[in-house]
Each structure stands twice: as C-alpha cells, then as structure tokens.
Short mmCIF file of C-alpha atoms in Angstrom, two decimals:
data_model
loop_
_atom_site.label_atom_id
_atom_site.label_comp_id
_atom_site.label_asym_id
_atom_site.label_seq_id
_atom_site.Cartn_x
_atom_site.Cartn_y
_atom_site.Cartn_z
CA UNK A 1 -41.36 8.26 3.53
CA UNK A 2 -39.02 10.55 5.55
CA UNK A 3 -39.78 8.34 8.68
CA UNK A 4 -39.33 5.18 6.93
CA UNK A 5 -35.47 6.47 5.37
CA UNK A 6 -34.60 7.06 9.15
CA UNK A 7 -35.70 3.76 10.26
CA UNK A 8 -33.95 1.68 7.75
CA UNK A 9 -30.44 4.11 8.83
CA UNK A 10 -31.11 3.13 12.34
CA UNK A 11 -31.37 -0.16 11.83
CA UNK A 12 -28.05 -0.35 9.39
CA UNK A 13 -26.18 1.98 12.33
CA UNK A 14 -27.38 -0.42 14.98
CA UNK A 15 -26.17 -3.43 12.88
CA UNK A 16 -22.89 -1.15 11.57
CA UNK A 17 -21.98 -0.93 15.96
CA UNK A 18 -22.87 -4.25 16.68
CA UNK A 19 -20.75 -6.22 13.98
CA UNK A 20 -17.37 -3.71 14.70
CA UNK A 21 -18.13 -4.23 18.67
CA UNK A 22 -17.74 -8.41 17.89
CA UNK A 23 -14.60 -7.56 15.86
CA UNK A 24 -13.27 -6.29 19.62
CA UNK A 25 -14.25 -9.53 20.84
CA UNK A 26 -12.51 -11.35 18.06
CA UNK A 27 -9.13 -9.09 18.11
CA UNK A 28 -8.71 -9.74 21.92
CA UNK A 29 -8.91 -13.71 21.87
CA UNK A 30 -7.59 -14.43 18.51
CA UNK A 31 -3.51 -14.72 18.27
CA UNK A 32 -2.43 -17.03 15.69
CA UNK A 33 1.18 -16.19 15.99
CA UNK A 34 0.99 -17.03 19.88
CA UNK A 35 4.09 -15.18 21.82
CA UNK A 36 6.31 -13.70 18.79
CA UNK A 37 5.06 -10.70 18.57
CA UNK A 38 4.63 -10.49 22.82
CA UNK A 39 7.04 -9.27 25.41
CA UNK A 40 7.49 -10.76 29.03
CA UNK A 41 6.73 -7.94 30.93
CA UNK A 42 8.33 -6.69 33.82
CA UNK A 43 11.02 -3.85 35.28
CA UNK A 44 13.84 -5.22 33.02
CA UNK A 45 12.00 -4.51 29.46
CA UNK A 46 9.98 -1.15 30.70
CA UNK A 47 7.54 0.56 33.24
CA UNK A 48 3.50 1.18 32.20
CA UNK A 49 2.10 4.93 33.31
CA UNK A 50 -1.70 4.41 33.12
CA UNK A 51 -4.57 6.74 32.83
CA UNK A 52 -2.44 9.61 32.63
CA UNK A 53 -4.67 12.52 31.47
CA UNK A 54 -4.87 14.86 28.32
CA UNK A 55 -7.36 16.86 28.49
CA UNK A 56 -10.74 17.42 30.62
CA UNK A 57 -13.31 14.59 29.26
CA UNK A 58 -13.01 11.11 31.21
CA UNK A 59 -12.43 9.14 28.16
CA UNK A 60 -9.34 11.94 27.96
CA UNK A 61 -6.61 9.41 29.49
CA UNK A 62 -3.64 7.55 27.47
CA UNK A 63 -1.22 5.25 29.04
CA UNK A 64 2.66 5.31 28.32
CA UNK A 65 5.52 2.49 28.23
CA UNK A 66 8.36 3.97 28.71
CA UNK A 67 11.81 1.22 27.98
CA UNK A 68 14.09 0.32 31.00
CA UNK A 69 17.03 1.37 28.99
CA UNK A 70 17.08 5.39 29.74
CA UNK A 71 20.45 5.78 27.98
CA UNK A 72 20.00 7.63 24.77
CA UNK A 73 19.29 11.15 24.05
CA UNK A 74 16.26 10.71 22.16
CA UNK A 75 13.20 8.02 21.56
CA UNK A 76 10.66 7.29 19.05
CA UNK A 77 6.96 7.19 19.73
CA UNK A 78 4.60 4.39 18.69
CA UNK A 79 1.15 5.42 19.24
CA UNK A 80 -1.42 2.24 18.89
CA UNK A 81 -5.11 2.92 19.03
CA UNK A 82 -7.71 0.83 20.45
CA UNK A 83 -10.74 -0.98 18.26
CA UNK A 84 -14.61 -0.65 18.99
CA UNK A 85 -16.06 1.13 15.88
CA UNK A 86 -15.79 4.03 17.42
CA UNK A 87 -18.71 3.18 20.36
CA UNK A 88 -17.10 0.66 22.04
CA UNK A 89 -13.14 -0.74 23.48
CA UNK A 90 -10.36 0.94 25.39
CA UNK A 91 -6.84 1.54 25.15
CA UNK A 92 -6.28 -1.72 27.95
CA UNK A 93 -7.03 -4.33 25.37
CA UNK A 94 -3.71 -3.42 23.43
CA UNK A 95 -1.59 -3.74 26.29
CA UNK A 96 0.20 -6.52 24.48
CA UNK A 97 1.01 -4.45 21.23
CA UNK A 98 2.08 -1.69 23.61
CA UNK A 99 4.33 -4.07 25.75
CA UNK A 100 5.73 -5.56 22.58
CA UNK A 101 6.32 -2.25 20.66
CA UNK A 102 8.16 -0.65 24.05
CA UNK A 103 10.31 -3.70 24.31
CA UNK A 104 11.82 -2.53 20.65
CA UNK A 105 12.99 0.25 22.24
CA UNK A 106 10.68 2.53 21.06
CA UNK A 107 8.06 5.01 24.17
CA UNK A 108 4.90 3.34 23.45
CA UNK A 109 1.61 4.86 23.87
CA UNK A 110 -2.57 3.87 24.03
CA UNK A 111 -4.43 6.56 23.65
CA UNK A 112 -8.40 6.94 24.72
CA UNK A 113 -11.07 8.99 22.74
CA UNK A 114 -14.83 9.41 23.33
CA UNK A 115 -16.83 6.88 22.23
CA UNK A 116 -20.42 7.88 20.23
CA UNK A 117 -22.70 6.92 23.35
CA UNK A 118 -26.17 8.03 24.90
CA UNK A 119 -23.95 9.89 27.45
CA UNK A 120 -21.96 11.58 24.54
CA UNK A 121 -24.16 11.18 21.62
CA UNK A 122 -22.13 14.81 19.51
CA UNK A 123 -19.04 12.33 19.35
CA UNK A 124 -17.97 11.48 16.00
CA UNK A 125 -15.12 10.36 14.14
CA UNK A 126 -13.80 13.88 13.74
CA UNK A 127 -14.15 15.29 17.25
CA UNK A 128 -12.32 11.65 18.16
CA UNK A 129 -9.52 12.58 15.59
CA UNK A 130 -9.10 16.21 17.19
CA UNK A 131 -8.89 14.37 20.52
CA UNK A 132 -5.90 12.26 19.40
CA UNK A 133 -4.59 14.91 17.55
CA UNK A 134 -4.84 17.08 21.07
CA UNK A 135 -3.41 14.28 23.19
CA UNK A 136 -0.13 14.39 21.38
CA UNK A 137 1.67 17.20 23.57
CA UNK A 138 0.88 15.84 26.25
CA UNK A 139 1.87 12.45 25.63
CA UNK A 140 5.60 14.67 24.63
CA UNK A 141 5.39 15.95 28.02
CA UNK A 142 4.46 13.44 30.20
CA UNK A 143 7.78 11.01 28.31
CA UNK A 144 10.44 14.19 28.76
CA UNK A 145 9.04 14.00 32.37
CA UNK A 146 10.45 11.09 32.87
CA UNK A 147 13.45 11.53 31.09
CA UNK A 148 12.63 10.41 27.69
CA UNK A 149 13.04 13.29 24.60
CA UNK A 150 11.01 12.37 21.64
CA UNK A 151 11.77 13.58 18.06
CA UNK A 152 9.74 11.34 15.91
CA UNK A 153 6.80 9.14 15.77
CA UNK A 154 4.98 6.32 14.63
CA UNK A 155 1.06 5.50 14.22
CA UNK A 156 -1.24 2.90 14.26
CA UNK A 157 -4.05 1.00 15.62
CA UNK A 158 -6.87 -1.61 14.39
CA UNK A 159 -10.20 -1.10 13.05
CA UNK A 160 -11.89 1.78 13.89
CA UNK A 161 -8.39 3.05 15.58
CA UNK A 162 -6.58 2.13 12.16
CA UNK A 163 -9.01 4.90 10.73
CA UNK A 164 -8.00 7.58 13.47
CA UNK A 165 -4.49 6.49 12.87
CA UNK A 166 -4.69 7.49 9.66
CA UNK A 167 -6.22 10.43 9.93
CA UNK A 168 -3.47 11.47 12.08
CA UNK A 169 -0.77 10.44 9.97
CA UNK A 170 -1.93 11.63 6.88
CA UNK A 171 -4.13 14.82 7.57
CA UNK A 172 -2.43 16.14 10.64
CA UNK A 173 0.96 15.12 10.04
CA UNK A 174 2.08 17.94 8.41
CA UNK A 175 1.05 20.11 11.62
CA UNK A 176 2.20 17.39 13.71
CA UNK A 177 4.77 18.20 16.76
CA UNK A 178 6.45 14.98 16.21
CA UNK A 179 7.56 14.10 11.91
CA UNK A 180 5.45 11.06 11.36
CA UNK A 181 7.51 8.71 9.88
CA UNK A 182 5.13 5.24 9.81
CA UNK A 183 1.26 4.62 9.72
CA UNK A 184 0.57 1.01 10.46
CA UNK A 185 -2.75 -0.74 11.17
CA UNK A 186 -5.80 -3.49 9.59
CA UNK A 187 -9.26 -3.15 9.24
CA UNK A 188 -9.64 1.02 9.11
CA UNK A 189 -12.49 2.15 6.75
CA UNK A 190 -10.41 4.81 4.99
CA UNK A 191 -13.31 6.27 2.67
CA UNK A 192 -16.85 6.75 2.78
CA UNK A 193 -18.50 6.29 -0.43
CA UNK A 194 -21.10 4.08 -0.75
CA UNK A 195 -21.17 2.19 -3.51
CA UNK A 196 -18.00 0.59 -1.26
CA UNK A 197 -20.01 -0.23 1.71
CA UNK A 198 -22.15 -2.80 -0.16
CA UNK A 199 -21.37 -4.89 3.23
CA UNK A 200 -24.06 -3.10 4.66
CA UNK A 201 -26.50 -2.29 1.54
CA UNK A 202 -25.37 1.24 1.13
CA UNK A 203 -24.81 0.98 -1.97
CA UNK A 204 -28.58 -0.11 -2.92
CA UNK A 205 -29.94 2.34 0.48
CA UNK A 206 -28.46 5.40 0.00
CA UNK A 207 -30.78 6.91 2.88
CA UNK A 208 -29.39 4.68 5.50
CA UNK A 209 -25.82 5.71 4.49
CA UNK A 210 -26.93 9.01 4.50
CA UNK A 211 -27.82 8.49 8.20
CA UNK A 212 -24.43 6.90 9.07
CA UNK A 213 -22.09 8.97 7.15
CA UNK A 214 -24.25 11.87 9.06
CA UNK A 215 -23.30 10.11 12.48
CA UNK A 216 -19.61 9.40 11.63
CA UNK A 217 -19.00 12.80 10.48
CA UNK A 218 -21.08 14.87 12.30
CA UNK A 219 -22.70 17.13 9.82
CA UNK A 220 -25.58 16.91 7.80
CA UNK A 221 -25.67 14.28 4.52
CA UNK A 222 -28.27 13.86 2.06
CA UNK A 223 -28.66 11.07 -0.26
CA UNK A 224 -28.78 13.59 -2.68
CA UNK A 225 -24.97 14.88 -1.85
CA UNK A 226 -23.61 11.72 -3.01
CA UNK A 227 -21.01 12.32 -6.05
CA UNK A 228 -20.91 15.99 -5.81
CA UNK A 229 -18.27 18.04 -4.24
CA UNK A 230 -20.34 18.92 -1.66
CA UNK A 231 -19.98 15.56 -0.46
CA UNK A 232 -16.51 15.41 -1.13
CA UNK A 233 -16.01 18.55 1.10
CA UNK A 234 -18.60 17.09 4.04
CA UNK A 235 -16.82 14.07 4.49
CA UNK A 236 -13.14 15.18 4.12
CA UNK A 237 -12.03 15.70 7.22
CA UNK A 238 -13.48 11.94 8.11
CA UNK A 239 -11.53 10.28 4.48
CA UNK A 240 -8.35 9.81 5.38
CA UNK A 241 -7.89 8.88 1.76
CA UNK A 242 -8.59 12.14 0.96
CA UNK A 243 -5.02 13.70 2.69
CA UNK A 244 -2.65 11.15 1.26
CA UNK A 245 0.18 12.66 -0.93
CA UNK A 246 3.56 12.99 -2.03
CA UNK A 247 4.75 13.21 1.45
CA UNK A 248 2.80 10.87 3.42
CA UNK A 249 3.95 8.67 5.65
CA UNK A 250 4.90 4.84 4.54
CA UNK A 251 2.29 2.41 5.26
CA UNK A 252 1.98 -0.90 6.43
CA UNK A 253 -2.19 -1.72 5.95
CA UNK A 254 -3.63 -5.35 6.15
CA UNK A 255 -7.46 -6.10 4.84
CA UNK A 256 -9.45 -8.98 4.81
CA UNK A 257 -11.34 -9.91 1.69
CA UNK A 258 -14.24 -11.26 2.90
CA UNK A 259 -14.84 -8.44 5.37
CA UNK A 260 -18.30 -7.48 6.50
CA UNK A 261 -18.06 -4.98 9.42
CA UNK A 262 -16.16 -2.50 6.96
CA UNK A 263 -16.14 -1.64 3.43
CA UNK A 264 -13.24 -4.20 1.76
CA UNK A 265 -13.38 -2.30 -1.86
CA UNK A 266 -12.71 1.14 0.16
CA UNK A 267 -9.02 -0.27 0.94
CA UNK A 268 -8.57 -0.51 -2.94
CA UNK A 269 -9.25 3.39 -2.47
CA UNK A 270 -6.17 3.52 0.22
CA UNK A 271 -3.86 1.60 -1.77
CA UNK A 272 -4.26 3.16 -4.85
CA UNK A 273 -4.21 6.34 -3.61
CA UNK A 274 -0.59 5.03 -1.77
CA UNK A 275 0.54 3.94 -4.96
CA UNK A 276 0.11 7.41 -7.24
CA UNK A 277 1.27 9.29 -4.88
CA UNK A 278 4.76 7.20 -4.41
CA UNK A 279 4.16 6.19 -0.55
CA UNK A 280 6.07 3.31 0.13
CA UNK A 281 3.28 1.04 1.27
CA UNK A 282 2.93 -2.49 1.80
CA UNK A 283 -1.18 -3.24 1.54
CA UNK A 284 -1.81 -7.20 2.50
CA UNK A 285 -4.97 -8.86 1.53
CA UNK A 286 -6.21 -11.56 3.38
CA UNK A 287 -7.95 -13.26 0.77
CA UNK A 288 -10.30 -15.77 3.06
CA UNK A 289 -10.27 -13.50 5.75
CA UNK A 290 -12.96 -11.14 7.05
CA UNK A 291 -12.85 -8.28 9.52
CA UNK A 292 -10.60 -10.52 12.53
CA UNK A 293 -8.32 -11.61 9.81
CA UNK A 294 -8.27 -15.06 11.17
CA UNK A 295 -8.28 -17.42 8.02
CA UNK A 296 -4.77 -16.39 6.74
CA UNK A 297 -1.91 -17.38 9.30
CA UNK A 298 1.00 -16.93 6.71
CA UNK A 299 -0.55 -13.19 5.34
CA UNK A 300 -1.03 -12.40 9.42
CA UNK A 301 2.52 -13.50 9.66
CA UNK A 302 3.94 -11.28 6.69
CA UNK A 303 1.64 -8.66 8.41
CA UNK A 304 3.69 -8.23 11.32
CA UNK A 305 7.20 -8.85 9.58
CA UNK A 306 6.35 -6.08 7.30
CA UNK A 307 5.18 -3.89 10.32
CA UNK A 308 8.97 -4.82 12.13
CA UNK A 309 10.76 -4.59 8.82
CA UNK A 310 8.99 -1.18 8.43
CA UNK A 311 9.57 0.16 11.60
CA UNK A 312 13.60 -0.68 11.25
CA UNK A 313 13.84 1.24 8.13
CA UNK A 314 11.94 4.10 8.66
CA UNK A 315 11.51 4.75 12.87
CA UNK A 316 14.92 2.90 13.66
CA UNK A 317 15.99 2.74 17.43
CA UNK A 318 18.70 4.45 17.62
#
C-alpha cells in the first residue's frame, strides 16, 4: 500500500513539473499587448550587469538594470522573479519586464535561485525563498556601487516566482533591508491545502499531495496532518497566505480561472486574506483563462495598468 501511495505522488509531481515547465514556454512567446509594456533598449534608457553573484551556489547570480539617468539621490528597486515551477527557467527570460521596469526609472533586478533537480534534489521552495531573501544585500551593494542608493523596494515575478515574491513581501518584509512597498505578480500558488489543488486530484489523493507538499516544503507530511495545526505549522513558512496582515504590502495579483498547473480556488485564499486584513489589493480574474492567461486581452490589459497605476502610487520615481 505504502509503495503504491508513493507511486501515485510521483506520478502527480512528475505531471505537477511538467505542466508549470510548459507555462515557461507559454509566458516567453505569448504577448498580447505587443510593445506597450517593452522598452527599446540601449545606453540612453539604462545599462544591464549580468550574472553578478550573491552567494556561493551557481544558480547564486542576479542581474541588475541600472537607469541612464544617475541624477537623484535615491532609487527604488523592482525585483521580478523568473517562472519554471520551481525546477525549471532563469532570470534571462524576463529581460523584457526588467528592461521595461528600469526604463520607469526604477534599479531593476532578476534574481536566480536553485532549482529542485537530480544535481540539487534538498532544494525546495523554502531554501529558494531564503536564497532570495539572502540575495537582497547584495543586490543593495552591487546598485550603491555604481552610484545608485536604494531606500525602498518593489516585488514580483510570475508563477512559481509570483509565489517567492510573495513570500518575500509578506513574510520577510518586516525584516527586510529595503520597506517593501508593492508585491505584484500572476499565477503564484499562495496556499497549500488540498482540497484547492483539485487540478491535480489532491483533493480526492491525499497521499500524492502528501508527497508534493513534502517536496515543496521540505519536511515530512502525512496525509494524516491535513487540517490540524501541525500542518498548519509544516507548511507555513511555504503559505505565503499565511504572513499577510495589517501591514502588508499592496498587491497587484492576476489568476486565471480555468487554470490547471496551479490551484485557481487557492487565490480566493490570497484575496480574501488581502481583503480582512485592509491591503489595498487589486486581484484580476481571468475568467477563460488558464495558467498563460492568454484568453483575456482586456483583463491582461487592466493587469498591467493596475501594476503601473500601482507602482505610481505606492513606489513613485522620485
């Protein structure tokens, strides 16, 4: 029986990486808003610094754009993380995000973890999360370097990056060296409960989301665990959900309906989590959309004009 509960979590982890490593594949050729929301890169908007290390594991390496225009005392970070469910992607495919955000004025960064592989097989959300949230002072550092003082911050990313983002912003804010002023992002699983992943069965094979939620946070689950506050504790530091409060950051979040590569009914969690604890959040549901959010032009739209109306209210360039 044991041997039969592990096959049938192998087989929804193996299906769990393969569906998030096609939502790269859709995020980097799909751009239904074409060249608003892209900059034409060169010296005159800002200069990229690439593979610029953080700490002593390869996958330790972020790249910074920095904004021609030198001439104020301080800048604002964005910090955008890459896609992949958390196995697969790299911090190159958002060079257009990255180009776009640093053209607002704002020190833009992409920041690498590493990904759950046979060469690391111990990596796992969290130890991703501690990498990001260990990458920050040096990202600081590297910018004053080259003559640009941050005081405040911004951060975001899609899919699997959307959930370190989070994590970030709403768990290690507080401690943060940088106030985080904006989370932004699509597709994050926020919560892992799951009678919400029903996209994958978990809710009718608790075993195999035993396995998963096992891999993800990197401690031991039981099916039995589920609804106590053992569980609750286990999977904490992985549930972004679990950090939001009175203080959080705003939020910009965007979630297709139809998603099957994450758990849709977990971003109910998020927003209503958002809304009673008073974060001012804007959650957009793509209601024909699934994990690439490609069905909805006019919500992708509102997306990003949230996302710029967002960042001019609460990280303005100043």
């Amino acid at each position: 029986m044991k041997k039969r509960r592990l096959l049938w979590g192998l087989l929804y982890a193996g299906v769990f990486i393969l569906v998030f490593v096609l939502s790269v594949i859709v995020k980097m050729t799909w751009n239904p808003l074409g060249d608003k929301y892209s900059a034409d890169w060169d010296e005159s908007v800002g200069t990229a610094y690439r593979d610029l290390s953080y700490g002593p594991g390869e996958a330790n390496k972020f790249d910074l754009y920095v904004p021609a225009d030198k001439s104020r005392e301080t800048y604002a970070l964005a910090v955008y993380l890459h896609p992949g469910g958390f196995t697969q992607g790299d911090k190159s495919g958002d060079a257009e995000m990255l180009q776009w955000l640093c053209s607002k004025g704002y020190v833009a960064a992409g920041i690498n973890y590493t990904l759950l592989s046979e060469e690391h097989p111990d990596a796992n959300i969290y130890t991703q999360s501690v990498e990001i949230r260990e990458s920050i002072p040096f990202v600081m550092e590297e910018a004053e370097k080259l003559g640009y003082k941050l005081d405040r911050m911004a951060v975001a990313g899609g899919s699997a990056g959307f959930t370190l983002a989070m994590l970030y912003g709403y768990r290690d804010g507080p401690s943060s060296p940088l106030p985080v002023e904006l989370v932004f992002g699509a597709v994050g699983p926020s919560c892992f409960y799951p009678e919400d992943w029903d996209c994958f069965g978990f809710d009718q094979h608790p075993e195999a989301a035993a396995v998963m939620f096992s891999a993800m946070s990197g401690k031991p689950v039981t099916p039995e665990m589920f609804g106590t506050e053992g569980y609750e504790e286990v999977i904490r530091d992985i549930s972004a959900v679990s950090w939001i409060g009175g203080d959080s950051a705003p939020t910009v979040c965007a979630y297709g309906a139809l998603d099957k590569m994450q758990p849709f009914p977990a971003s109910k969690r998020l927003a209503a989590a958002l809304e009673e604890h008073g974060v001012p959040h804007e959650y957009i549901v793509f209601e024909h959309s699934g994990h690439g959010l490609q069905n909805d032009n006019r919500q992708y739209a509102r997306y990003m004009e949230k996302i710029e109306e967002y960042l001019e209210t609460y990280l303005p360039v100043e």
